[in-house]
């Protein structure tokens, strides 16, 4: 990156809540350039050593997922306005598995969160285009830490409910909110059950106008459906709420639910255990990524793989000895 700042300049800027410097530091984190990566890690380490963990301990991280078009961005816009109204400082990040393909990003090209992006107490960071080092969302975790160090006490992470992104986001937040639509008895079946099992709450959105009654009916259906799920073991039972990002109805209840969850999991120790487990999982996934990366980027590996795969395909070499042979050569 041209015009790099010094570690001190980044660190002081971030700790002072300078958004411009925060943005530049995040760009550094997203960069694939080795020099940028080294500097980014230095900045992160320095920032974290100065904030300790108190800022991230007092932050609330919320993941918001749901099928495309369910209303995630609009919901974040309305909830965000409400939260900044309460005096919070809010950072909005996105984990977008589709940005790799389109080269764009959800937050960038669809709903632009026009009101929220003008709000001095909100910081919106679209997800980077192109594949992220370490896989989908890896850089978002570090970005989150920097935002917390810059004084943002609520982090909202939007992700579209396709692929693996919701699992990734679930692995980095305290509270995972699933947005759904009414009139979706069919959707319930089509919906990946796995996502519902991850949710700390379901919110049926667009519960306004003609849709309000449908939403209440769907609320009952989903409540019944959730009762069939095994208990989470945390003592928390995911509630089903209704809301409208258009009218703002239900936003307060959604936020109160998140606070209740925060309070309960803090007092029973689950929150801390959860974050520790997330740290460990992050480490493990990075290690796996790094190992694979080193293996595949060895000189000549591509040709060697092609040759061995051909042998495996034609049956002249079995998969197990093929793997052993490759690993042996690599060592
Ligand atoms: N009536 C009504 N319409 C809504 C509400 N929330 C969102 N919408 C509309 O639904 C459409 C999709 O909203 P988005 O917020 O872009 O949905 P999204 O889930 O972020 O979509 P992707 O980012 O593409 O996955 C837009 O036309 C919104 O105006 C709501 O509460 N009520
Ligand atoms: Mg969106």
Short mmCIF file of N, CA and C in Angstrom, two decimals, residues 163-295:
data_model
loop_
_atom_site.label_atom_id
_atom_site.label_comp_id
_atom_site.label_asym_id
_atom_site.label_seq_id
_atom_site.Cartn_x
_atom_site.Cartn_y
_atom_site.Cartn_z
N UNK A 163 -24.29 -20.66 1.81
CA UNK A 163 -22.94 -21.19 1.96
C UNK A 163 -22.56 -21.37 3.41
N UNK A 164 -21.30 -21.12 3.69
CA UNK A 164 -20.77 -21.37 5.02
C UNK A 164 -20.67 -20.10 5.85
N UNK A 165 -21.02 -18.98 5.25
CA UNK A 165 -20.74 -17.70 5.91
C UNK A 165 -21.43 -17.57 7.25
N UNK A 166 -22.63 -18.16 7.38
CA UNK A 166 -23.31 -17.98 8.66
C UNK A 166 -22.60 -18.74 9.79
N UNK A 167 -22.00 -19.86 9.44
CA UNK A 167 -21.23 -20.59 10.45
C UNK A 167 -20.01 -19.77 10.87
N UNK A 168 -19.38 -19.16 9.87
CA UNK A 168 -18.21 -18.33 10.14
C UNK A 168 -18.57 -17.16 11.04
N UNK A 169 -19.67 -16.50 10.72
CA UNK A 169 -20.08 -15.34 11.52
C UNK A 169 -20.52 -15.78 12.92
N UNK A 170 -21.22 -16.89 13.01
CA UNK A 170 -21.61 -17.42 14.31
C UNK A 170 -20.38 -17.61 15.19
N UNK A 171 -19.27 -17.96 14.54
CA UNK A 171 -18.03 -18.19 15.26
C UNK A 171 -17.31 -16.92 15.70
N UNK A 172 -17.87 -15.76 15.40
CA UNK A 172 -17.19 -14.54 15.83
C UNK A 172 -18.08 -13.57 16.60
N UNK A 173 -19.32 -13.95 16.86
CA UNK A 173 -20.22 -13.03 17.56
C UNK A 173 -20.73 -13.62 18.88
N UNK A 174 -21.29 -12.71 19.72
CA UNK A 174 -21.88 -13.15 20.98
C UNK A 174 -23.33 -13.58 20.79
N UNK A 175 -23.95 -12.95 19.81
CA UNK A 175 -25.39 -13.17 19.61
C UNK A 175 -25.65 -13.30 18.13
N UNK A 176 -26.39 -14.34 17.78
CA UNK A 176 -26.63 -14.61 16.36
C UNK A 176 -28.12 -14.50 16.08
N UNK A 177 -28.48 -13.52 15.26
CA UNK A 177 -29.89 -13.24 14.99
C UNK A 177 -30.26 -13.67 13.58
N UNK A 178 -31.31 -14.46 13.51
CA UNK A 178 -31.78 -14.92 12.20
C UNK A 178 -33.04 -14.17 11.82
N UNK A 179 -32.99 -13.46 10.71
CA UNK A 179 -34.17 -12.76 10.22
C UNK A 179 -34.94 -13.69 9.28
N UNK A 180 -36.27 -13.64 9.44
CA UNK A 180 -37.10 -14.51 8.60
C UNK A 180 -38.30 -13.73 8.09
N UNK A 181 -39.00 -14.33 7.15
CA UNK A 181 -40.19 -13.70 6.60
C UNK A 181 -41.43 -14.50 6.96
N UNK A 182 -42.54 -13.79 7.05
CA UNK A 182 -43.81 -14.48 7.32
C UNK A 182 -44.27 -15.21 6.07
N UNK A 183 -45.27 -16.06 6.25
CA UNK A 183 -45.81 -16.79 5.12
C UNK A 183 -44.80 -17.76 4.58
N UNK A 184 -44.04 -18.30 5.50
CA UNK A 184 -42.92 -19.11 5.06
C UNK A 184 -42.96 -20.52 5.63
N UNK A 185 -44.16 -21.08 5.66
CA UNK A 185 -44.28 -22.47 6.10
C UNK A 185 -43.39 -23.34 5.23
N UNK A 186 -43.36 -22.97 3.95
CA UNK A 186 -42.53 -23.73 3.01
C UNK A 186 -41.06 -23.44 3.27
N UNK A 187 -40.85 -22.18 3.58
CA UNK A 187 -39.47 -21.75 3.80
C UNK A 187 -38.85 -22.54 4.94
N UNK A 188 -39.70 -22.79 5.94
CA UNK A 188 -39.22 -23.52 7.11
C UNK A 188 -38.63 -24.86 6.70
N UNK A 189 -39.30 -25.48 5.73
CA UNK A 189 -38.78 -26.77 5.27
C UNK A 189 -37.54 -26.58 4.40
N UNK A 190 -37.59 -25.55 3.55
CA UNK A 190 -36.48 -25.32 2.63
C UNK A 190 -35.26 -24.78 3.35
N UNK A 191 -35.53 -24.14 4.47
CA UNK A 191 -34.47 -23.49 5.23
C UNK A 191 -33.51 -24.54 5.79
N UNK A 192 -32.27 -24.23 5.74
CA UNK A 192 -31.34 -25.15 6.36
C UNK A 192 -31.58 -25.16 7.85
N UNK A 193 -31.94 -26.30 8.36
CA UNK A 193 -32.23 -26.45 9.77
C UNK A 193 -31.03 -26.02 10.62
N UNK A 194 -29.86 -26.25 10.07
CA UNK A 194 -28.63 -25.90 10.76
C UNK A 194 -28.56 -24.44 11.17
N UNK A 195 -29.06 -23.57 10.31
CA UNK A 195 -28.99 -22.14 10.62
C UNK A 195 -29.89 -21.82 11.80
N UNK A 196 -31.08 -22.46 11.81
CA UNK A 196 -31.99 -22.19 12.92
C UNK A 196 -31.41 -22.66 14.24
N UNK A 197 -30.64 -23.72 14.17
CA UNK A 197 -30.03 -24.23 15.40
C UNK A 197 -28.95 -23.31 15.93
N UNK A 198 -28.37 -22.50 15.03
CA UNK A 198 -27.33 -21.58 15.47
C UNK A 198 -27.90 -20.32 16.10
N UNK A 199 -29.16 -20.02 15.79
CA UNK A 199 -29.73 -18.72 16.15
C UNK A 199 -29.98 -18.57 17.64
N UNK A 200 -29.66 -17.38 18.18
CA UNK A 200 -30.00 -17.05 19.55
C UNK A 200 -31.37 -16.40 19.61
N UNK A 201 -31.83 -15.92 18.48
CA UNK A 201 -33.21 -15.43 18.37
C UNK A 201 -33.61 -15.41 16.90
N UNK A 202 -34.90 -15.56 16.66
CA UNK A 202 -35.45 -15.40 15.33
C UNK A 202 -36.26 -14.12 15.34
N UNK A 203 -36.12 -13.32 14.31
CA UNK A 203 -36.99 -12.15 14.21
C UNK A 203 -37.68 -12.19 12.86
N UNK A 204 -39.00 -12.21 12.90
CA UNK A 204 -39.76 -12.17 11.66
C UNK A 204 -39.92 -10.71 11.29
N UNK A 205 -39.27 -10.34 10.19
CA UNK A 205 -39.25 -8.92 9.85
C UNK A 205 -40.28 -8.61 8.78
N UNK A 206 -40.38 -7.35 8.43
CA UNK A 206 -41.40 -6.84 7.51
C UNK A 206 -42.79 -7.09 8.08
N UNK A 207 -42.87 -7.11 9.42
CA UNK A 207 -44.18 -7.29 10.07
C UNK A 207 -44.90 -5.94 10.08
N UNK A 208 -45.26 -5.49 8.92
CA UNK A 208 -45.98 -4.22 8.83
C UNK A 208 -47.08 -4.36 7.77
N UNK A 209 -47.91 -3.36 7.67
CA UNK A 209 -49.01 -3.32 6.70
C UNK A 209 -49.79 -4.64 6.67
N UNK A 210 -50.00 -5.14 5.45
CA UNK A 210 -50.82 -6.37 5.31
C UNK A 210 -50.12 -7.58 5.89
N UNK A 211 -48.87 -7.41 6.13
CA UNK A 211 -48.05 -8.54 6.54
C UNK A 211 -48.07 -8.79 8.05
N UNK A 212 -48.59 -7.83 8.80
CA UNK A 212 -48.49 -7.89 10.26
C UNK A 212 -49.15 -9.15 10.82
N UNK A 213 -50.33 -9.46 10.27
CA UNK A 213 -51.06 -10.62 10.78
C UNK A 213 -50.32 -11.92 10.43
N UNK A 214 -49.85 -11.99 9.21
CA UNK A 214 -49.06 -13.16 8.78
C UNK A 214 -47.85 -13.36 9.70
N UNK A 215 -47.26 -12.24 10.05
CA UNK A 215 -46.06 -12.31 10.88
C UNK A 215 -46.38 -12.92 12.24
N UNK A 216 -47.50 -12.52 12.81
CA UNK A 216 -47.85 -13.09 14.12
C UNK A 216 -48.15 -14.58 14.02
N UNK A 217 -48.77 -14.97 12.90
CA UNK A 217 -49.04 -16.39 12.71
C UNK A 217 -47.72 -17.16 12.56
N UNK A 218 -46.82 -16.59 11.79
CA UNK A 218 -45.52 -17.23 11.59
C UNK A 218 -44.77 -17.34 12.91
N UNK A 219 -44.96 -16.34 13.74
CA UNK A 219 -44.30 -16.34 15.06
C UNK A 219 -44.70 -17.58 15.85
N UNK A 220 -45.98 -17.90 15.84
CA UNK A 220 -46.47 -19.09 16.55
C UNK A 220 -45.88 -20.36 15.93
N UNK A 221 -45.88 -20.39 14.60
CA UNK A 221 -45.34 -21.58 13.91
C UNK A 221 -43.88 -21.82 14.26
N UNK A 222 -43.12 -20.75 14.22
CA UNK A 222 -41.68 -20.90 14.49
C UNK A 222 -41.41 -21.24 15.95
N UNK A 223 -42.24 -20.66 16.82
CA UNK A 223 -42.08 -21.01 18.24
C UNK A 223 -42.27 -22.51 18.43
N UNK A 224 -43.30 -23.03 17.79
CA UNK A 224 -43.56 -24.46 17.90
C UNK A 224 -42.41 -25.26 17.30
N UNK A 225 -41.93 -24.78 16.17
CA UNK A 225 -40.83 -25.50 15.50
C UNK A 225 -39.58 -25.53 16.38
N UNK A 226 -39.30 -24.41 17.02
CA UNK A 226 -38.09 -24.33 17.85
C UNK A 226 -38.16 -25.25 19.06
N UNK A 227 -39.39 -25.49 19.52
CA UNK A 227 -39.53 -26.36 20.70
C UNK A 227 -39.09 -27.78 20.41
N UNK A 228 -39.05 -28.12 19.13
CA UNK A 228 -38.64 -29.48 18.77
C UNK A 228 -37.12 -29.61 18.72
N UNK A 229 -36.44 -28.46 18.80
CA UNK A 229 -34.99 -28.51 18.74
C UNK A 229 -34.41 -28.91 20.10
N UNK A 230 -33.28 -29.57 20.08
CA UNK A 230 -32.65 -29.92 21.37
C UNK A 230 -32.19 -28.66 22.09
N UNK A 231 -32.20 -28.66 23.43
CA UNK A 231 -31.75 -27.48 24.19
C UNK A 231 -30.28 -27.19 23.91
N UNK A 232 -29.92 -25.92 23.98
CA UNK A 232 -28.57 -25.51 23.61
C UNK A 232 -27.54 -25.79 24.70
N UNK A 233 -28.02 -26.03 25.91
CA UNK A 233 -27.09 -26.30 27.00
C UNK A 233 -26.55 -25.04 27.64
N UNK A 234 -27.05 -23.89 27.21
CA UNK A 234 -26.57 -22.63 27.78
C UNK A 234 -27.62 -22.02 28.70
N UNK A 235 -28.78 -22.65 28.78
CA UNK A 235 -29.84 -22.09 29.60
C UNK A 235 -30.62 -21.01 28.88
N UNK A 236 -30.25 -20.73 27.65
CA UNK A 236 -30.94 -19.71 26.87
C UNK A 236 -31.87 -20.38 25.88
N UNK A 237 -33.12 -19.92 25.85
CA UNK A 237 -34.04 -20.46 24.85
C UNK A 237 -34.34 -19.39 23.81
N UNK A 238 -34.01 -19.64 22.53
CA UNK A 238 -34.15 -18.61 21.50
C UNK A 238 -35.61 -18.16 21.32
N UNK A 239 -35.88 -16.89 21.57
CA UNK A 239 -37.24 -16.41 21.38
C UNK A 239 -37.52 -16.09 19.91
N UNK A 240 -38.81 -16.05 19.56
CA UNK A 240 -39.21 -15.66 18.22
C UNK A 240 -39.90 -14.30 18.33
N UNK A 241 -39.36 -13.31 17.64
CA UNK A 241 -39.87 -11.95 17.75
C UNK A 241 -40.42 -11.50 16.39
N UNK A 242 -41.15 -10.41 16.40
CA UNK A 242 -41.54 -9.79 15.13
C UNK A 242 -41.07 -8.35 15.13
N UNK A 243 -40.79 -7.84 13.95
CA UNK A 243 -40.34 -6.45 13.86
C UNK A 243 -40.56 -5.90 12.46
N UNK A 244 -40.43 -4.61 12.36
CA UNK A 244 -40.47 -3.97 11.04
C UNK A 244 -39.38 -2.92 10.99
N UNK A 245 -38.53 -3.05 9.99
CA UNK A 245 -37.47 -2.04 9.84
C UNK A 245 -38.06 -0.77 9.24
N UNK A 246 -39.25 -0.91 8.64
CA UNK A 246 -39.89 0.23 8.00
C UNK A 246 -40.49 1.17 9.05
N UNK A 247 -41.23 0.57 10.00
CA UNK A 247 -41.90 1.39 11.03
C UNK A 247 -41.07 1.49 12.30
N UNK A 248 -40.11 0.60 12.48
CA UNK A 248 -39.32 0.58 13.70
C UNK A 248 -39.96 -0.25 14.81
N UNK A 249 -41.15 -0.79 14.54
CA UNK A 249 -41.81 -1.63 15.54
C UNK A 249 -40.95 -2.83 15.89
N UNK A 250 -40.84 -3.11 17.17
CA UNK A 250 -40.16 -4.33 17.60
C UNK A 250 -38.65 -4.19 17.75
N UNK A 251 -38.09 -3.09 17.30
CA UNK A 251 -36.63 -2.92 17.39
C UNK A 251 -36.16 -2.92 18.85
N UNK A 252 -36.94 -2.23 19.66
CA UNK A 252 -36.59 -2.13 21.08
C UNK A 252 -36.57 -3.52 21.72
N UNK A 253 -37.57 -4.33 21.37
CA UNK A 253 -37.65 -5.68 21.93
C UNK A 253 -36.47 -6.54 21.47
N UNK A 254 -36.11 -6.39 20.21
CA UNK A 254 -34.96 -7.13 19.70
C UNK A 254 -33.73 -6.77 20.52
N UNK A 255 -33.53 -5.48 20.73
CA UNK A 255 -32.33 -5.04 21.46
C UNK A 255 -32.38 -5.52 22.91
N UNK A 256 -33.58 -5.43 23.51
CA UNK A 256 -33.71 -5.87 24.90
C UNK A 256 -33.38 -7.36 25.01
N UNK A 257 -33.78 -8.13 24.01
CA UNK A 257 -33.49 -9.57 23.99
C UNK A 257 -31.98 -9.80 23.97
N UNK A 258 -31.29 -9.01 23.15
CA UNK A 258 -29.83 -9.15 23.06
C UNK A 258 -29.19 -8.80 24.40
N UNK A 259 -29.70 -7.75 25.05
CA UNK A 259 -29.17 -7.37 26.36
C UNK A 259 -29.45 -8.44 27.42
N UNK A 260 -30.65 -9.00 27.38
CA UNK A 260 -30.99 -10.08 28.33
C UNK A 260 -30.03 -11.25 28.17
N UNK A 261 -29.79 -11.60 26.91
CA UNK A 261 -28.88 -12.71 26.61
C UNK A 261 -27.48 -12.39 27.13
N UNK A 262 -27.05 -11.15 26.88
CA UNK A 262 -25.74 -10.70 27.32
C UNK A 262 -25.62 -10.83 28.84
N UNK A 263 -26.66 -10.38 29.50
CA UNK A 263 -26.64 -10.40 30.97
C UNK A 263 -26.62 -11.84 31.50
N UNK A 264 -27.49 -12.65 30.93
CA UNK A 264 -27.57 -14.04 31.40
C UNK A 264 -26.27 -14.80 31.14
N UNK A 265 -25.73 -14.65 29.93
CA UNK A 265 -24.53 -15.41 29.61
C UNK A 265 -23.29 -14.86 30.33
N UNK A 266 -23.32 -13.57 30.67
CA UNK A 266 -22.21 -13.04 31.44
C UNK A 266 -22.24 -13.59 32.86
N UNK A 267 -23.43 -13.61 33.44
CA UNK A 267 -23.49 -14.04 34.84
C UNK A 267 -23.30 -15.55 34.99
N UNK A 268 -23.68 -16.33 33.98
CA UNK A 268 -23.46 -17.77 34.14
C UNK A 268 -22.13 -18.24 33.54
N UNK A 269 -21.33 -17.26 33.06
CA UNK A 269 -19.99 -17.60 32.59
C UNK A 269 -19.93 -18.11 31.17
N UNK A 270 -21.11 -18.26 30.57
CA UNK A 270 -21.11 -18.83 29.22
C UNK A 270 -20.46 -17.91 28.20
N UNK A 271 -20.65 -16.60 28.38
CA UNK A 271 -20.13 -15.65 27.40
C UNK A 271 -18.61 -15.74 27.31
N UNK A 272 -17.97 -15.80 28.47
CA UNK A 272 -16.53 -15.87 28.47
C UNK A 272 -16.03 -17.19 27.86
N UNK A 273 -16.69 -18.27 28.23
CA UNK A 273 -16.30 -19.57 27.66
C UNK A 273 -16.49 -19.58 26.15
N UNK A 274 -17.59 -18.97 25.73
CA UNK A 274 -17.92 -18.91 24.32
C UNK A 274 -16.84 -18.15 23.55
N UNK A 275 -16.42 -17.00 24.10
CA UNK A 275 -15.38 -16.21 23.42
C UNK A 275 -14.05 -16.95 23.42
N UNK A 276 -13.76 -17.64 24.48
CA UNK A 276 -12.51 -18.40 24.53
C UNK A 276 -12.52 -19.51 23.49
N UNK A 277 -13.65 -20.19 23.38
CA UNK A 277 -13.78 -21.26 22.39
C UNK A 277 -13.65 -20.68 20.98
N UNK A 278 -14.19 -19.49 20.78
CA UNK A 278 -14.09 -18.85 19.47
C UNK A 278 -12.64 -18.51 19.12
N UNK A 279 -11.91 -18.04 20.12
CA UNK A 279 -10.49 -17.72 19.89
C UNK A 279 -9.73 -18.96 19.45
N UNK A 280 -10.01 -20.05 20.15
CA UNK A 280 -9.32 -21.30 19.86
C UNK A 280 -9.69 -21.81 18.46
N UNK A 281 -10.96 -21.71 18.13
CA UNK A 281 -11.41 -22.16 16.82
C UNK A 281 -10.79 -21.30 15.72
N UNK A 282 -10.66 -20.03 16.00
CA UNK A 282 -10.04 -19.10 15.04
C UNK A 282 -8.59 -19.53 14.80
N UNK A 283 -7.89 -19.77 15.88
CA UNK A 283 -6.50 -20.22 15.79
C UNK A 283 -6.39 -21.50 14.97
N UNK A 284 -7.26 -22.44 15.27
CA UNK A 284 -7.19 -23.73 14.58
C UNK A 284 -7.49 -23.60 13.09
N UNK A 285 -8.46 -22.77 12.76
CA UNK A 285 -8.79 -22.66 11.34
C UNK A 285 -7.67 -21.92 10.59
N UNK A 286 -7.04 -20.97 11.27
CA UNK A 286 -5.92 -20.27 10.63
C UNK A 286 -4.74 -21.21 10.41
N UNK A 287 -4.49 -22.03 11.42
CA UNK A 287 -3.39 -22.98 11.33
C UNK A 287 -3.62 -23.94 10.16
N UNK A 288 -4.83 -24.44 10.07
CA UNK A 288 -5.17 -25.34 8.97
C UNK A 288 -4.98 -24.67 7.64
N UNK A 289 -5.45 -23.45 7.57
CA UNK A 289 -5.33 -22.70 6.32
C UNK A 289 -3.86 -22.52 5.95
N UNK A 290 -3.07 -22.14 6.95
CA UNK A 290 -1.66 -21.85 6.72
C UNK A 290 -0.91 -23.12 6.28
N UNK A 291 -1.24 -24.23 6.92
CA UNK A 291 -0.59 -25.49 6.55
C UNK A 291 -0.92 -25.86 5.11
N UNK A 292 -2.19 -25.77 4.78
CA UNK A 292 -2.61 -26.11 3.42
C UNK A 292 -1.96 -25.16 2.42
N UNK A 293 -1.94 -23.89 2.79
CA UNK A 293 -1.37 -22.89 1.91
C UNK A 293 0.10 -23.18 1.61
N UNK A 294 0.84 -23.49 2.66
CA UNK A 294 2.27 -23.78 2.46
C UNK A 294 2.48 -25.00 1.60
N UNK A 295 1.62 -25.97 1.80
CA UNK A 295 1.72 -27.21 1.02
C UNK A 295 1.47 -26.93 -0.46
#
